[in-house]
Amino acid sequence: MKDIMRIKCLLSEDIESLLNQQIKKEAHSSSLYLAMASWCNRNGFDYSSEYFFKQSDEERYHQLKLYKYVLDMGGTAISPEINNIKQEFNSFREVFEDALEQEVAITQSFKNIAAACMREQDFVTFEFLNWFMKEQREEEYKARRALELFEVIGEEGTGRWEIDKHVNKIKYDSETAGE
Amino acid sequence: MAAAKLAISSTYTYTEVFSTPCGAVYQSDREGCWYIDFAGKLVRFDYRSLLKLKKSIYRVDIEQLLLDTSKSPEIELVFICACNHCYLLNLLQIISLKQLLEGTFAMLELNQIIHDRLYRTVV
């Protein structure tokens, strides 16, 4: 008897489901960053707004990368429904605290998928996830560095104005960063 | 795997994947699909439809249906998108179809393991 299941799709049902959940999480991140960009713009933080617009685009790109992978492997990629996006923040600092929290959650989520791939010996997907692992290193670094500006510069006087100006200059240029 | 070859039609042969007293699932290697003989009809399912059927049957909350004291009949309409057929099943039939599908997917998984171990080993 032919193994039709395997011929049609490389992914197991569990991995496919985890990847679809991740697609939703990336879409959620993208929308959340868009809301942050809006809040920053409304409150006069132009550079931070621009920073979050870029972050939102990146998350959307991550979502598509996962989406196409699921399709390429013969799976069913599900276009996610996104709701409950936080639109209001209590302070400039809270925006960055939430951004870091979001990145930590995304990293944890990728770790869970990688662990499932190891359990199932799905090394093809595991290899695909390496790109995201590397990316999360950069994302977490940038989010952490942005939050650290609040400690280094301080919010007194023109502090927030200075922080805003510096946010867009954050770069992760570690020689091991790759692309 | 024990493969009972059945001739459903004269053109192709079909391999029995799993059967219970209530029904059976056959695979057609040539057509790349499965036939489910259940509730008095034989229905063809491709790869995606079979997974959708599995999902919709597994989603039925049997316990909730059993505990339901309202007078509504315990009948569930199982409709699968992009499939020409639907099932109108009572509670016992849902349980039977679930058993049939569980056995089928266990066998398909076993078949995959056998293929991986025996035929896909690069020497």
Coordinates of C-alpha atoms in Angstrom, one line a residue:
Chain A
M1 CA 0.0 0.0 0.0
K2 CA 1.4 3.4 -1.0
D3 CA 2.1 6.0 1.7
I4 CA -0.2 8.6 0.2
M5 CA -0.1 10.7 3.4
R6 CA 3.6 11.3 3.2
I7 CA 3.6 11.8 -0.5
K8 CA 1.1 14.6 -0.2
C9 CA 2.5 16.4 2.9
L10 CA 5.9 16.4 4.6
L11 CA 4.5 17.9 7.8
S12 CA 2.8 15.9 10.6
E13 CA -0.6 17.2 11.8
D14 CA 1.0 18.4 15.0
I15 CA 3.7 20.4 13.4
E16 CA 1.4 21.9 10.8
S17 CA -0.9 23.0 13.6
L18 CA 2.0 24.5 15.6
L19 CA 3.2 26.4 12.5
N20 CA -0.3 27.7 11.9
Q21 CA -0.5 28.9 15.5
Q22 CA 2.8 30.6 14.9
I23 CA 1.5 32.3 11.8
K24 CA -1.3 33.7 14.0
K25 CA 1.2 34.9 16.6
E26 CA 3.3 36.7 14.0
A27 CA 0.2 38.3 12.6
H28 CA -0.7 39.4 16.1
S29 CA 2.7 40.9 16.6
S30 CA 2.5 42.7 13.4
S31 CA -0.8 44.3 14.4
L32 CA 0.4 45.0 17.9
Y33 CA 3.4 46.9 16.5
L34 CA 1.1 48.8 14.2
A35 CA -0.9 49.9 17.2
M36 CA 2.3 50.9 18.9
A37 CA 3.3 52.9 15.9
S38 CA 0.0 54.7 16.0
W39 CA 0.2 55.5 19.7
C40 CA 3.8 56.8 19.3
N41 CA 2.7 58.9 16.3
R42 CA -0.3 60.4 18.2
N43 CA 1.9 61.3 21.1
G44 CA 4.6 63.0 19.2
F45 CA 7.2 60.3 19.2
D46 CA 8.0 60.3 15.5
Y47 CA 11.2 58.2 15.4
S48 CA 9.6 55.5 17.6
S49 CA 6.6 55.5 15.4
E50 CA 8.8 54.9 12.4
Y51 CA 10.6 52.1 14.3
F52 CA 7.4 50.3 15.1
F53 CA 6.1 50.6 11.5
K54 CA 9.3 48.8 10.4
Q55 CA 8.9 46.2 13.1
S56 CA 5.3 45.6 12.0
D57 CA 6.5 45.0 8.4
E58 CA 9.1 42.6 9.7
E59 CA 6.6 40.6 11.6
R60 CA 4.3 40.5 8.6
Y61 CA 7.3 39.1 6.6
H62 CA 7.9 36.4 9.2
Q63 CA 4.2 35.5 9.0
L64 CA 4.4 35.1 5.2
K65 CA 7.6 33.1 5.4
L66 CA 6.0 30.6 7.7
Y67 CA 2.8 30.7 5.6
K68 CA 4.7 29.8 2.4
Y69 CA 6.7 27.1 4.1
V70 CA 3.5 25.3 5.3
L71 CA 2.1 25.5 1.7
D72 CA 5.4 24.4 0.1
M73 CA 5.5 21.3 2.3
G74 CA 2.0 20.3 1.2
G75 CA 0.2 21.5 4.3
T76 CA -2.8 23.8 4.8
A77 CA -1.8 27.4 5.7
I78 CA -4.6 29.1 7.6
S79 CA -5.1 32.9 7.2
P80 CA -5.5 34.0 10.9
E81 CA -8.2 36.0 12.5
I82 CA -6.6 38.7 14.7
N83 CA -8.5 40.5 17.5
N84 CA -8.0 42.0 20.9
I85 CA -5.1 44.2 19.9
K86 CA -4.1 46.6 22.7
Q87 CA -4.5 50.1 21.2
E88 CA -3.8 52.3 24.3
F89 CA -0.7 52.5 26.4
N90 CA -0.3 54.2 29.8
S91 CA 3.2 55.6 29.0
F92 CA 6.0 55.8 26.4
R93 CA 7.9 53.3 28.5
E94 CA 5.0 50.8 28.6
V95 CA 5.1 50.6 24.8
F96 CA 8.6 49.3 24.9
E97 CA 8.0 47.0 27.9
D98 CA 5.2 45.4 26.0
A99 CA 7.3 45.1 22.8
L100 CA 10.0 43.2 24.8
E101 CA 7.4 41.0 26.4
Q102 CA 6.0 40.2 23.0
E103 CA 9.4 39.2 21.6
V104 CA 10.2 37.0 24.6
A105 CA 6.8 35.2 24.1
I106 CA 7.6 34.7 20.4
T107 CA 11.0 33.3 21.1
Q108 CA 9.5 30.9 23.6
S109 CA 6.9 29.8 21.0
F110 CA 9.6 29.0 18.5
K111 CA 11.5 27.0 21.1
N112 CA 8.3 24.9 21.7
I113 CA 8.0 24.2 17.9
A114 CA 11.7 23.3 17.7
A115 CA 11.3 20.9 20.7
A116 CA 8.3 19.3 18.9
C117 CA 10.4 18.9 15.7
M118 CA 13.1 17.2 17.7
R119 CA 10.6 14.8 19.3
E120 CA 9.2 13.9 15.8
Q121 CA 12.6 14.0 14.1
D122 CA 11.3 16.5 11.7
F123 CA 14.7 17.9 10.9
V124 CA 13.5 19.7 7.7
T125 CA 11.3 22.0 9.7
F126 CA 13.9 22.2 12.4
E127 CA 16.4 23.5 9.9
F128 CA 13.8 26.0 8.6
L129 CA 13.3 27.3 12.2
N130 CA 17.0 28.1 12.5
W131 CA 16.4 31.3 10.5
F132 CA 13.8 32.4 13.0
M133 CA 16.0 31.5 16.0
K134 CA 18.7 33.8 14.6
E135 CA 16.1 36.5 13.9
Q136 CA 14.8 36.3 17.5
R137 CA 18.3 37.0 18.8
E138 CA 18.2 40.3 17.0
E139 CA 14.6 41.1 17.8
E140 CA 15.1 40.5 21.5
Y141 CA 18.3 42.5 21.5
K142 CA 16.7 45.5 19.9
A143 CA 13.7 45.4 22.2
R144 CA 15.9 45.1 25.3
R145 CA 18.2 47.9 24.1
A146 CA 15.3 50.2 23.5
L147 CA 14.0 49.6 27.1
E148 CA 17.5 50.2 28.4
L149 CA 17.5 53.7 26.9
F150 CA 15.0 54.6 29.6
E151 CA 17.5 53.7 32.3
V152 CA 20.5 55.3 30.5
I153 CA 18.9 58.5 29.4
G154 CA 16.1 58.9 32.0
E155 CA 12.7 60.4 31.3
E156 CA 13.2 63.7 33.1
G157 CA 13.3 66.9 31.1
T158 CA 14.0 66.3 27.5
G159 CA 14.7 62.6 28.3
R160 CA 11.8 61.1 26.3
W161 CA 12.7 63.3 23.3
E162 CA 16.3 61.9 23.5
I163 CA 15.0 58.4 23.8
D164 CA 12.8 58.8 20.8
K165 CA 15.7 60.1 18.7
H166 CA 17.9 57.1 19.7
V167 CA 15.3 54.3 19.3
N168 CA 15.6 54.3 15.5
K169 CA 19.4 54.1 15.7
I170 CA 19.4 50.7 17.5
K171 CA 21.3 48.2 15.4
Y172 CA 22.3 44.6 16.0
D173 CA 25.6 44.2 14.3
S174 CA 27.1 41.3 16.1
E175 CA 29.4 39.5 13.7
T176 CA 27.5 36.3 14.3
A177 CA 24.2 38.0 13.4
G178 CA 24.2 36.6 9.9
E179 CA 21.8 38.3 7.4
Chain B
M1 CA 0.3 -4.8 7.0
A2 CA -2.4 -7.3 6.2
A3 CA -3.8 -6.1 2.9
A4 CA -7.1 -7.4 1.9
K5 CA -7.4 -6.7 -1.7
L6 CA -11.0 -5.9 -2.7
A7 CA -12.3 -5.1 -6.0
I8 CA -14.9 -2.3 -5.6
S9 CA -14.9 -1.5 -9.2
S10 CA -13.6 -3.6 -12.1
T11 CA -11.0 -1.0 -13.1
Y12 CA -8.9 -0.5 -10.0
T13 CA -8.1 -2.6 -6.9
Y14 CA -8.4 -1.3 -3.4
T15 CA -6.6 -2.1 -0.3
E16 CA -8.5 -2.3 3.0
V17 CA -7.0 0.1 5.4
F18 CA -9.2 -0.6 8.4
S19 CA -12.6 -2.0 9.1
T20 CA -15.1 -2.4 11.9
P21 CA -18.5 -4.2 12.0
C22 CA -20.0 -0.8 11.0
G23 CA -17.9 0.2 8.1
A24 CA -14.6 0.1 6.3
V25 CA -12.0 2.3 4.7
Y26 CA -10.2 1.3 1.5
Q27 CA -7.2 3.0 -0.2
S28 CA -6.7 3.3 -3.9
D29 CA -3.0 3.6 -4.7
R30 CA -3.7 4.3 -8.4
E31 CA -6.2 7.1 -7.7
G32 CA -4.4 8.4 -4.6
C33 CA -7.5 8.5 -2.5
W34 CA -9.6 6.6 0.0
Y35 CA -13.1 5.2 -0.1
I36 CA -15.2 5.1 3.1
D37 CA -17.9 2.6 3.2
F38 CA -20.1 3.8 6.0
A39 CA -23.8 4.5 6.8
G40 CA -25.0 2.8 3.7
K41 CA -22.8 4.6 1.1
L42 CA -19.4 4.5 -0.4
V43 CA -17.7 7.9 -0.6
R44 CA -14.5 8.9 -2.2
F45 CA -12.1 11.2 -0.1
D46 CA -8.9 12.8 -1.3
Y47 CA -6.1 13.6 1.1
R48 CA -7.4 17.0 2.2
S49 CA -11.0 15.9 2.5
L50 CA -10.1 12.9 4.6
L51 CA -8.2 15.1 7.1
K52 CA -11.2 17.5 7.2
L53 CA -13.6 14.6 7.9
K54 CA -11.3 13.5 10.7
K55 CA -11.2 17.0 12.2
S56 CA -15.0 17.5 12.0
I57 CA -15.7 14.0 13.6
Y58 CA -13.1 14.5 16.3
R59 CA -14.6 17.9 17.1
V60 CA -18.0 16.4 17.9
D61 CA -18.4 16.5 21.7
I62 CA -19.9 13.1 22.3
E63 CA -20.1 13.5 26.1
Q64 CA -22.0 16.7 25.7
L65 CA -24.4 15.0 23.3
L66 CA -24.9 12.2 25.8
L67 CA -25.6 14.6 28.6
D68 CA -28.0 16.7 26.6
T69 CA -31.4 16.3 28.1
S70 CA -33.3 18.4 25.7
K71 CA -35.8 16.7 23.4
S72 CA -33.9 17.5 20.2
P73 CA -32.8 14.4 18.3
E74 CA -29.1 13.4 18.8
I75 CA -28.4 13.9 15.2
E76 CA -25.3 15.6 13.8
L77 CA -24.8 16.9 10.2
V78 CA -21.3 16.3 9.1
F79 CA -20.6 18.5 6.1
I80 CA -17.1 18.8 4.6
C81 CA -16.2 21.9 2.6
A82 CA -15.3 21.1 -1.1
C83 CA -16.7 17.5 -0.7
N84 CA -19.9 16.6 -2.5
H85 CA -21.2 14.4 0.3
C86 CA -22.4 14.9 3.8
Y87 CA -23.3 12.6 6.6
L88 CA -26.4 12.8 8.7
L89 CA -25.5 10.7 11.7
N90 CA -27.0 9.8 15.1
L91 CA -24.9 9.5 18.2
L92 CA -24.1 5.8 17.8
Q93 CA -23.0 6.3 14.2
I94 CA -20.8 9.2 15.2
I95 CA -19.1 7.0 17.8
S96 CA -18.7 4.2 15.1
L97 CA -17.3 6.6 12.5
K98 CA -14.9 8.0 15.0
Q99 CA -13.7 4.5 15.8
L100 CA -13.3 3.7 12.2
L101 CA -11.3 6.9 11.5
E102 CA -9.1 6.4 14.6
G103 CA -8.2 2.9 13.4
T104 CA -7.7 4.1 9.8
F105 CA -5.2 6.9 10.9
A106 CA -3.4 4.5 13.2
M107 CA -3.0 2.1 10.2
L108 CA -1.9 4.9 7.9
E109 CA 0.7 6.0 10.5
L110 CA 1.9 2.4 10.8
N111 CA 2.1 2.2 7.0
Q112 CA 4.3 5.3 7.0
I113 CA 6.6 3.8 9.6
I114 CA 6.9 0.7 7.6
H115 CA 7.7 2.7 4.4
D116 CA 10.3 4.8 6.3
R117 CA 12.0 1.7 7.8
L118 CA 11.8 -0.7 4.9
Y119 CA 11.6 1.2 1.6
R120 CA 13.1 4.6 2.3
T121 CA 16.4 3.4 3.7
V122 CA 19.1 4.6 1.4
V123 CA 21.7 1.9 1.2

